[in-house]
Structure formats: structure tokens, C-alpha cells
């Protein structure tokens, strides 16, 4: 079956421009996460969506970052007025609802290949 | 603040050697996962451990969750070049997953 897909795979933008990154989660997965990963480092949590609930935005680094999830499926991460320190790989992951499914499987995340963002 | 610290950060070993990667925290997690990530790809789940003291084996990989559910280890027996990659642990707490700092493993043929 189809996994998590992200687009574009690579994005080069000039400092100050806005960018949009897209994530298509696995069908049926109600939870969606965005992470940021700097070169060779661990993942930094950005935002979490679960169904129609208000998203957990506690990881967003500044008000230049925002995300939407339309119809409980596709999500878009928007970075306004990009800065060089925004350069990183942005990863999206989806999972079944961790609050209702119970069991080990409720905590498994499936990742997309990421979008490598370079701000020049 | 990093909730999960991994050690070592970098590891380079010869094919056939054994190794252990550690994932430590002062926080308690409801479950803990280990992922492997190769360049240009997203992390891929290897295992999830839920019960304190739990040990899971996946071929040459052995995963252990600490009794207090605060730490975990990954042991690889007879490492092979195909094991090369970035190993990440991730602890689940509430709705969030807290990822470790990562261990970059290189297995030299």
C-alpha cells in the first residue's frame, strides 16, 4: 500500500520568501506529525494533528511557521519570510489514533521521505 | 532541552563486531521506539517496546526497555555493512514523541 508521501523532495529558496511543504499521510491514519531534522541530528517536533481536534503547535519555533490539515488528510507546512536557519529536512509522519486504538500499534509512526529545504 | 540522550553519537566499527547503543532519559515514557534512517530517507521503525524490562529480538538486533521505562538499549551482534545508518530512539509521552539525539553507525567491510 501507499506510504506517506511528501512534496517537493527538495526546495531551494531565497531568504525572505515563503515556502509550502506538503504531506500526504497513509490512508486511514488520523494522526499526523511534522518534524524538523538538521544535518545528521535527531528530530525536532513541530506540530501534531489528530482528527478534527485543535492541533498541538507547541513545537513551532516561531510565528513564521504554520500548518494546516484539510479534511483530516493532506497537510501543508508553511514557512513565511524564510531565514537561513530554517534550512533543514522537514519530515512528516502519520499514525493511527493513539488515543483510541490502544495497544503497541497505536504508537507507531510511519515517515515520509522528507523535504530538504535550503534557504540561500 | 533534549529529553532523550543517545550514546555514542558516532560509532565506526569493523564488520563482525558487536555494539551497543544507549538511549537515556530522566523521564518515564509509555513506550519507546527505535528507528533506523538512511541518507535521503525518512526514519523506518525497527521496534516498539512498551513494558518495563521488555526485551525484543529482531534477527541480530536486541532491544531492551529499562525496568523504569526511562531508558533503552540496542545491541547489534556481528554487525554488517548493511547496518550502517542513523539510529534514533523515540519515547512516547502523551501525544508527542521525543526523539533522541541519534547515533550514526558506520560498519566497515
XYZ file of C-alpha atoms in Angstrom:
229
model
C 0.000 0.000 0.000
C 0.990 3.631 -0.376
C 3.141 5.124 2.329
C 3.486 8.698 3.458
C 4.431 10.994 0.603
C 5.913 14.471 0.735
C 6.477 17.134 -1.867
C 8.620 18.669 -3.058
C 11.566 16.415 -2.264
C 13.927 19.366 -2.490
C 13.281 23.089 -2.266
C 15.783 25.897 -2.664
C 14.506 29.345 -1.847
C 15.870 32.804 -1.254
C 15.905 34.305 2.192
C 12.681 36.182 2.850
C 10.485 34.124 0.540
C 7.575 31.964 1.723
C 7.520 28.191 1.169
C 4.853 25.499 1.383
C 5.631 21.876 2.092
C 3.038 19.152 1.516
C 2.378 15.854 3.249
C 0.004 13.057 2.197
C -0.424 10.630 5.106
C -1.297 6.956 4.915
C -4.988 6.491 4.221
C -6.914 5.912 7.425
C -4.254 7.413 9.691
C -5.826 10.160 11.752
C -2.676 11.408 13.481
C -0.145 13.492 11.572
C 3.164 14.934 12.803
C 5.666 17.383 11.389
C 9.320 17.277 12.445
C 12.452 19.138 11.510
C 15.835 17.473 11.247
C 19.124 19.291 10.926
C 22.024 17.530 9.222
C 22.705 14.183 10.914
C 20.745 15.131 14.019
C 17.687 13.866 15.813
C 14.184 15.053 15.054
C 12.646 18.201 16.469
C 8.877 18.048 16.987
C 6.968 20.889 15.289
C 3.227 20.192 15.276
C 0.716 17.367 15.767
C -2.760 16.930 14.272
C -5.314 14.406 15.500
C -8.584 14.193 13.612
C -10.636 17.360 13.983
C -9.089 18.345 17.305
C -7.131 21.557 17.698
C -3.515 20.873 16.707
C -0.680 20.772 19.210
C 1.503 23.631 17.982
C 3.864 23.640 20.931
C 6.923 22.769 18.826
C 6.656 25.513 16.226
C 9.827 27.632 16.591
C 8.296 30.993 15.654
C 5.155 32.630 14.313
C 6.630 32.377 10.827
C 5.726 28.693 10.920
C 2.162 27.470 10.471
C 0.457 24.287 9.352
C -2.942 23.212 8.162
C -4.594 19.890 7.662
C -7.523 19.877 5.270
C -10.281 17.291 5.544
C -8.304 15.317 8.086
C -5.881 14.148 5.408
C -3.356 16.263 3.473
C -1.275 18.714 5.485
C 0.673 21.786 4.445
C 3.501 23.328 6.464
C 4.090 26.964 5.589
C 7.194 28.935 6.476
C 6.939 32.666 5.921
C 9.885 35.015 5.375
C 12.343 32.131 5.386
C 15.674 32.515 7.148
C 18.902 30.592 6.616
C 18.462 28.815 9.944
C 15.260 27.287 8.544
C 17.402 25.116 6.255
C 16.777 21.504 7.259
C 14.913 18.367 6.269
C 11.231 18.574 7.138
C 9.687 15.197 7.859
C 6.055 14.224 8.073
C 4.748 11.117 9.827
C 1.326 9.594 10.325
C -0.121 7.019 12.681
C -3.408 5.555 13.796
C -5.194 7.428 16.564
C -3.002 6.937 19.656
C -5.871 7.835 21.956
C -8.401 5.257 20.887
C -6.681 2.391 19.145
C -4.779 1.118 22.122
C -2.016 -1.457 22.031
C 1.501 -1.251 20.693
C 0.402 -0.294 17.208
C -1.165 2.919 18.387
C 2.265 4.435 18.917
C 3.926 3.534 15.620
C 4.711 6.384 13.275
C 5.326 5.995 9.559
C 7.543 8.619 7.996
C 7.676 10.169 4.580
C 10.994 10.713 2.774
C 11.155 14.349 3.807
C 11.581 17.687 2.059
C 15.082 19.128 2.074
C 14.769 22.894 2.381
C 17.726 25.107 1.567
C 17.461 28.830 2.179
C 20.133 30.851 0.363
C 16.112 20.678 26.324
C 16.729 17.150 24.986
C 14.618 14.587 26.821
C 16.430 11.592 25.355
C 20.203 11.389 25.123
C 21.840 8.777 22.946
C 25.373 7.491 23.194
C 27.650 7.200 21.490
C 26.901 9.928 18.951
C 29.203 8.365 16.359
C 30.387 4.782 16.069
C 32.655 3.236 13.460
C 33.356 -0.477 13.704
C 34.624 -3.374 11.640
C 32.253 -5.904 10.118
C 31.606 -8.752 12.525
C 31.990 -6.729 15.732
C 29.275 -6.280 18.331
C 28.000 -2.922 19.542
C 25.523 -1.358 21.929
C 23.739 1.974 21.601
C 22.177 3.605 24.638
C 19.149 5.862 24.967
C 18.758 7.545 28.351
C 16.320 9.922 29.985
C 15.151 11.084 33.383
C 11.559 10.940 32.121
C 9.187 7.990 32.006
C 7.712 7.032 28.652
C 4.630 4.971 27.847
C 6.509 3.295 25.019
C 9.789 3.611 23.224
C 10.665 3.057 19.605
C 13.891 2.538 17.704
C 14.250 3.751 14.134
C 16.950 3.492 11.504
C 17.390 6.230 8.965
C 19.444 6.108 5.798
C 20.605 9.210 3.920
C 17.840 10.914 1.961
C 15.094 8.859 3.534
C 12.748 9.118 6.487
C 13.278 7.028 9.613
C 11.977 3.461 9.447
C 10.561 1.835 12.548
C 12.540 -1.156 13.843
C 10.733 -1.995 17.054
C 8.388 -0.696 19.746
C 8.797 -1.674 23.384
C 6.076 -0.974 25.901
C 6.663 -2.914 29.120
C 9.434 -2.108 31.588
C 12.155 -4.752 31.325
C 10.908 -5.908 27.947
C 13.421 -7.470 25.567
C 12.745 -7.864 21.868
C 14.924 -9.516 19.277
C 14.932 -8.782 15.577
C 17.469 -11.100 13.902
C 20.863 -9.762 15.061
C 19.335 -6.784 16.885
C 18.295 -6.957 20.542
C 16.287 -4.149 22.120
C 15.718 -3.670 25.828
C 13.443 -1.263 27.675
C 14.597 -0.297 31.140
C 12.618 -1.505 34.156
C 11.583 2.063 34.981
C 10.711 2.827 31.312
C 13.237 5.680 31.244
C 15.967 4.161 29.119
C 16.633 1.640 26.406
C 19.471 -0.086 24.619
C 20.040 -1.526 21.184
C 22.609 -4.289 20.796
C 23.780 -5.464 17.383
C 25.612 -8.759 17.070
C 28.080 -9.372 14.249
C 27.481 -6.038 12.561
C 27.277 -5.937 8.797
C 27.785 -3.057 6.340
C 24.020 -3.045 5.749
C 23.551 -1.971 9.373
C 25.138 1.391 8.568
C 22.802 4.279 9.276
C 21.487 6.739 11.829
C 19.779 5.026 14.757
C 17.160 7.050 16.604
C 15.235 6.258 19.736
C 11.894 7.958 20.389
C 9.853 7.991 23.567
C 6.091 8.430 23.580
C 4.656 10.750 26.213
C 1.070 11.869 25.790
C 0.532 12.921 22.190
C 4.162 13.638 21.500
C 7.173 11.617 20.507
C 10.503 12.813 21.829
C 13.409 11.780 19.673
C 16.912 11.109 20.845
C 19.987 12.847 19.528
C 20.827 9.924 17.228
C 23.742 7.516 16.820
C 25.487 7.426 13.471
C 26.806 3.921 12.861
C 29.306 3.023 10.169
C 30.220 -0.623 9.635
C 33.407 -1.025 7.656
C 33.647 -4.113 5.410
